[in-house]
Amino acid sequence: MLSHLSLFLSFSLSFSFSLSLSLSLSLSLSHTHTHTHIHTNPFREGVRELQGVGRSQNSMALTALYLLTLFSSVLKYGHMEVRQKAVVVLKPNWTKLFRGDTVSLRCTVPGEPSTDWEYIWYKNEEELNPYKLWSESNEYKNVGPVEDTDSAEYACLGMRKVDSVFSEISDAVVLTVSERPKAVILQRPDWLQIFSGETVTFRCDIPGELLTEWRYRWRKDGQKVKSDAAGETNIYRITAADQSHSGKYTCTGLRKSDFKFSLASDSVTLTVRERPRAVAILSPKDMEIFSGEAVLLRCHIEDGEAEEEWRYTWYKRGYVGHSQIGEERELSLSPASEGDSGDYTCRGTRKTDSQHSQTSPAVRLAVSALPKVSVSVKPGSPIFIGETVVLECGAASRSDWSYTWFKGSPQTGALPADRSSKRGDSLTISGATETDEDEYWCQGERVNSNTSSLMSDPVYLTVSDLPTSSLTAEPQNPVFSGEVVTLTCAIESHNDWEYRWYKGSSQSPVAQSDRYSRDGNSLVIRGAAESDQDHYWCQGEKDTRPTSSHISTYVYLSVTALPSATLTLQPPSPIFSGEIVTFTCAIQYLRDWTYKWYRRSSKDTVSQSARYSRTGNTLTIRGAAVSDEDQYWCQGERDTRPMVSQISHNVTLSVLEFKPKPRLTSNRSEQVYTGSSVTLTCEVDPSGATGWTFYWYRDSQNSDPVALTDTNAYTINFVKMSDEAPYFCNAGRGSPIYFTHYSNASWIKVTERPKAFVTLLSNWTRIFSGETISLQCDIQGTTDADWDYIWYKNGYLNNPVNHEKEYRVTLVYGHRGDEYACIGRRRSELTYSEMSEPYSVSVFERPLAELSVPAQIWMHEGDSVTLRCEVTGSTEGWRFHWYRVDSAVKQTLVYSNGDSYTLVPVAVRHTGLYMCRAERGEPPYYTKNSKLQPVWVMGLSPPASVIVRPNRTQHFIYKSLSMSCETQGIPAGWRLRWFTDRGELTECPAGWRSVVGSTCTIVHPHTSDSGVYWCQSEAGLRSNPINVTFHVYCIAQILR
């Protein structure tokens, strides 16, 4: 193995007509070895050392390499041999590559088998893979997919395997890598739409490339364009385009030198449509044109072309062949004349390319002379007042004309707007009057135009008055129901009249009927009724003109109903046997009436008798009996109109045979409490009997009445004990008074009103803030089922209202002296008890449980200790709970119920802090927790100890100190605990620095860090506690 090769080379070259070369070569080898089958060539090693000189001296390195190949032959064979020159062969033979292409470079030595050689490749005069073993063949160099960094000069060198002779280095092959170009397609003309028959040219460019280096491929809608249409040039031309040429066009370049394609161009959309058609539009459309009117011809290019894209040409046919008459889009003829009549066409020329549209179809314009109108009148003169006159204007019917009418003068005449109506070419005057007599003209006006016809000749209208009619009625108003009325209609002029009668607002004549009869010029109404009351008038009609007379004046027929009679009965029915009954017949209208009395059982009037007496308008029946039961009515009569009144309505007289006995009831079925009210009701059967006065008696029926009432109820308010007694009633009516029997007795029993009282249900009276208490309301001497309850607080109705017997309330500290009271309300009678006395509740602040221990809290194992808990100022109902405090967040319940907790015998595990609290009531109410109370137990062999460093007899402030827990083989998990002089439990004091989990260190302790310290494990084991006190330095210590 050749480990070191030193080449010392010096040479000088001089040129003249001959070349002299002097070479001095010195090789010094530190080691040699026998060549194996794999050769290590010293010249290649030399090349590598020359390469190490620096890449900045590439050309010098290649020169040295050339000399090494020369000298190798001298050393090997002792004479100079002509060397072959290596050749680089490309496959494919492309030197211009696109990014992503692949190319293979092959190194050959002409005339030599490739298997006899090894090869070295160079890129930009630097060796590729400089440390490749010579035994590896490197005939081919593959490059790809190529990137921009692969652009370079490539060369190669061959070395013959058998003798390590080098060929000459090849000529460099330059590879150029670039982005694959994208074709760009241009269209001329570049309009969005092309007309059929136009020529379109597409051009394909490859940016940055020479036109002659490429062939071109064309595609339409993704399909290749036939070669005979496009060829392979960059120009594709379509002559005489039609709609089949519409589509999306793209092009692609194919480089001639290496047959590489460019990227396809973006597509260009070609739209070919038929040549647009021009349309000539005449305005106004579809109407006759008259001389003097304005006409507008407008040329429109169809298919959505913009108006400003075109020039326009107008042509008129019919007079001088085919002549051009305008070049604007709109051709205005204003005013038009008869000479403008003819056929008009137009054509558009596109400004951009002078392409013509199709010529429009011809539009015919016909201009006529102004017409003259005439007036006709129906019916002919004379016209009678009230008739309808129709004047018609026009010689020929024209729907697009309106007409103006003139009266009196063609310039200033006016028409009766309230009676005239215009419709089309006619003027209708409804209900002609003498004011309508005058001359009339008309003139036509074209709708939506200022064109007017020639004025008509005048027509004179003569108006004569209609014959008058008059109407009379007999008898005169007022007419009473049932009478006969005759209406008479008279017309003085003309003969042969027929008469029509009208009533009210109806426009239809009154029809013949049983009550309405027509006789000549008379209308007779028989049995007049209120429905006949209305306005009446008449009118004459005949077959010849005048066909009608004037309407007569109105006659109002007032029909008044006969005066009504009203019958009343006193006392009201039913009547009891023996009572006196009086009927009264009243007629409010008119005087001088006499009265007749009727009853159903007799067709004749009621006669005067011993029991029936008639006086004026009254009928009296004395000692009514069951035989008098019947229906009664009355009627008035007089000598002048009206001679009778209406018959009164029927009044039924019912007579009961027996005197009634009232029934007395009370609204209080049981006892009545003092202060409440009671109502007595006296009921007389039948209930339909009215008009009674009620008499009320106390103690006996023979006593004087205590009250008289118009109703059947008697109320005693604010009942007293003295109101307890039997009560009676009876009723009376009429004059003289007719009395009923007495009722049976009804007793009123009076009881003193009961009083409510409030009871506290709990066993204790001292109430604390937050505690819930229950108050109970009771009514003396009653059962709970009869009562609801209402609660008051401090004199006000409690909100929300509570009707329960028991009232629960949660109290808050500060509500001292709140008073609660209640009242009962009886459900059956809605009476109330008396209000209870107020129950006063004072609320005290939530108490603090107090824990006490013996004076000696430092104990030894085996001792006993009893802890006691109490609530200050309260002893009733408390249950006690005892806790051991293991940390600031952990408390363990150790005992419940009793007010004392005894530890016997005590052990080190009992060391710790204890507290208690008390509970009572439901839901439970808790006191505040007591203060922490320490219990310190000293053991003989505790599982751990507190070690203080340094171990001083006294500890002073600002002197560093550390404490740690040392255990007796107990697993880890110990923590230092500290109980301060202020009664607080914590771990390492605040401000201390914990070095290890069971060690606490302080640099500057203070007096507040004094307290009891002990160690405690996670399992609850404890060490003996120690008391550590930090003292303040005295003056002597400071001086020392």
Short mmCIF file of C-alpha atoms in Angstrom, two decimals, residues 20 545 593 606 754 807 810 828 868 983:
data_model
loop_
_atom_site.label_atom_id
_atom_site.label_comp_id
_atom_site.label_asym_id
_atom_site.label_seq_id
_atom_site.Cartn_x
_atom_site.Cartn_y
_atom_site.Cartn_z
CA SER A 20 13.04 21.27 -25.75
CA ARG A 545 -142.61 63.09 -26.46
CA TRP A 593 -160.80 58.71 27.30
CA VAL A 606 -166.33 43.34 32.99
CA PRO A 754 -111.32 32.48 70.80
CA TYR A 807 -94.08 28.78 60.69
CA THR A 810 -84.12 31.35 59.68
CA SER A 828 -116.44 27.18 57.21
CA ARG A 868 -63.90 19.69 77.62
CA GLY A 983 -52.17 29.42 67.92
#
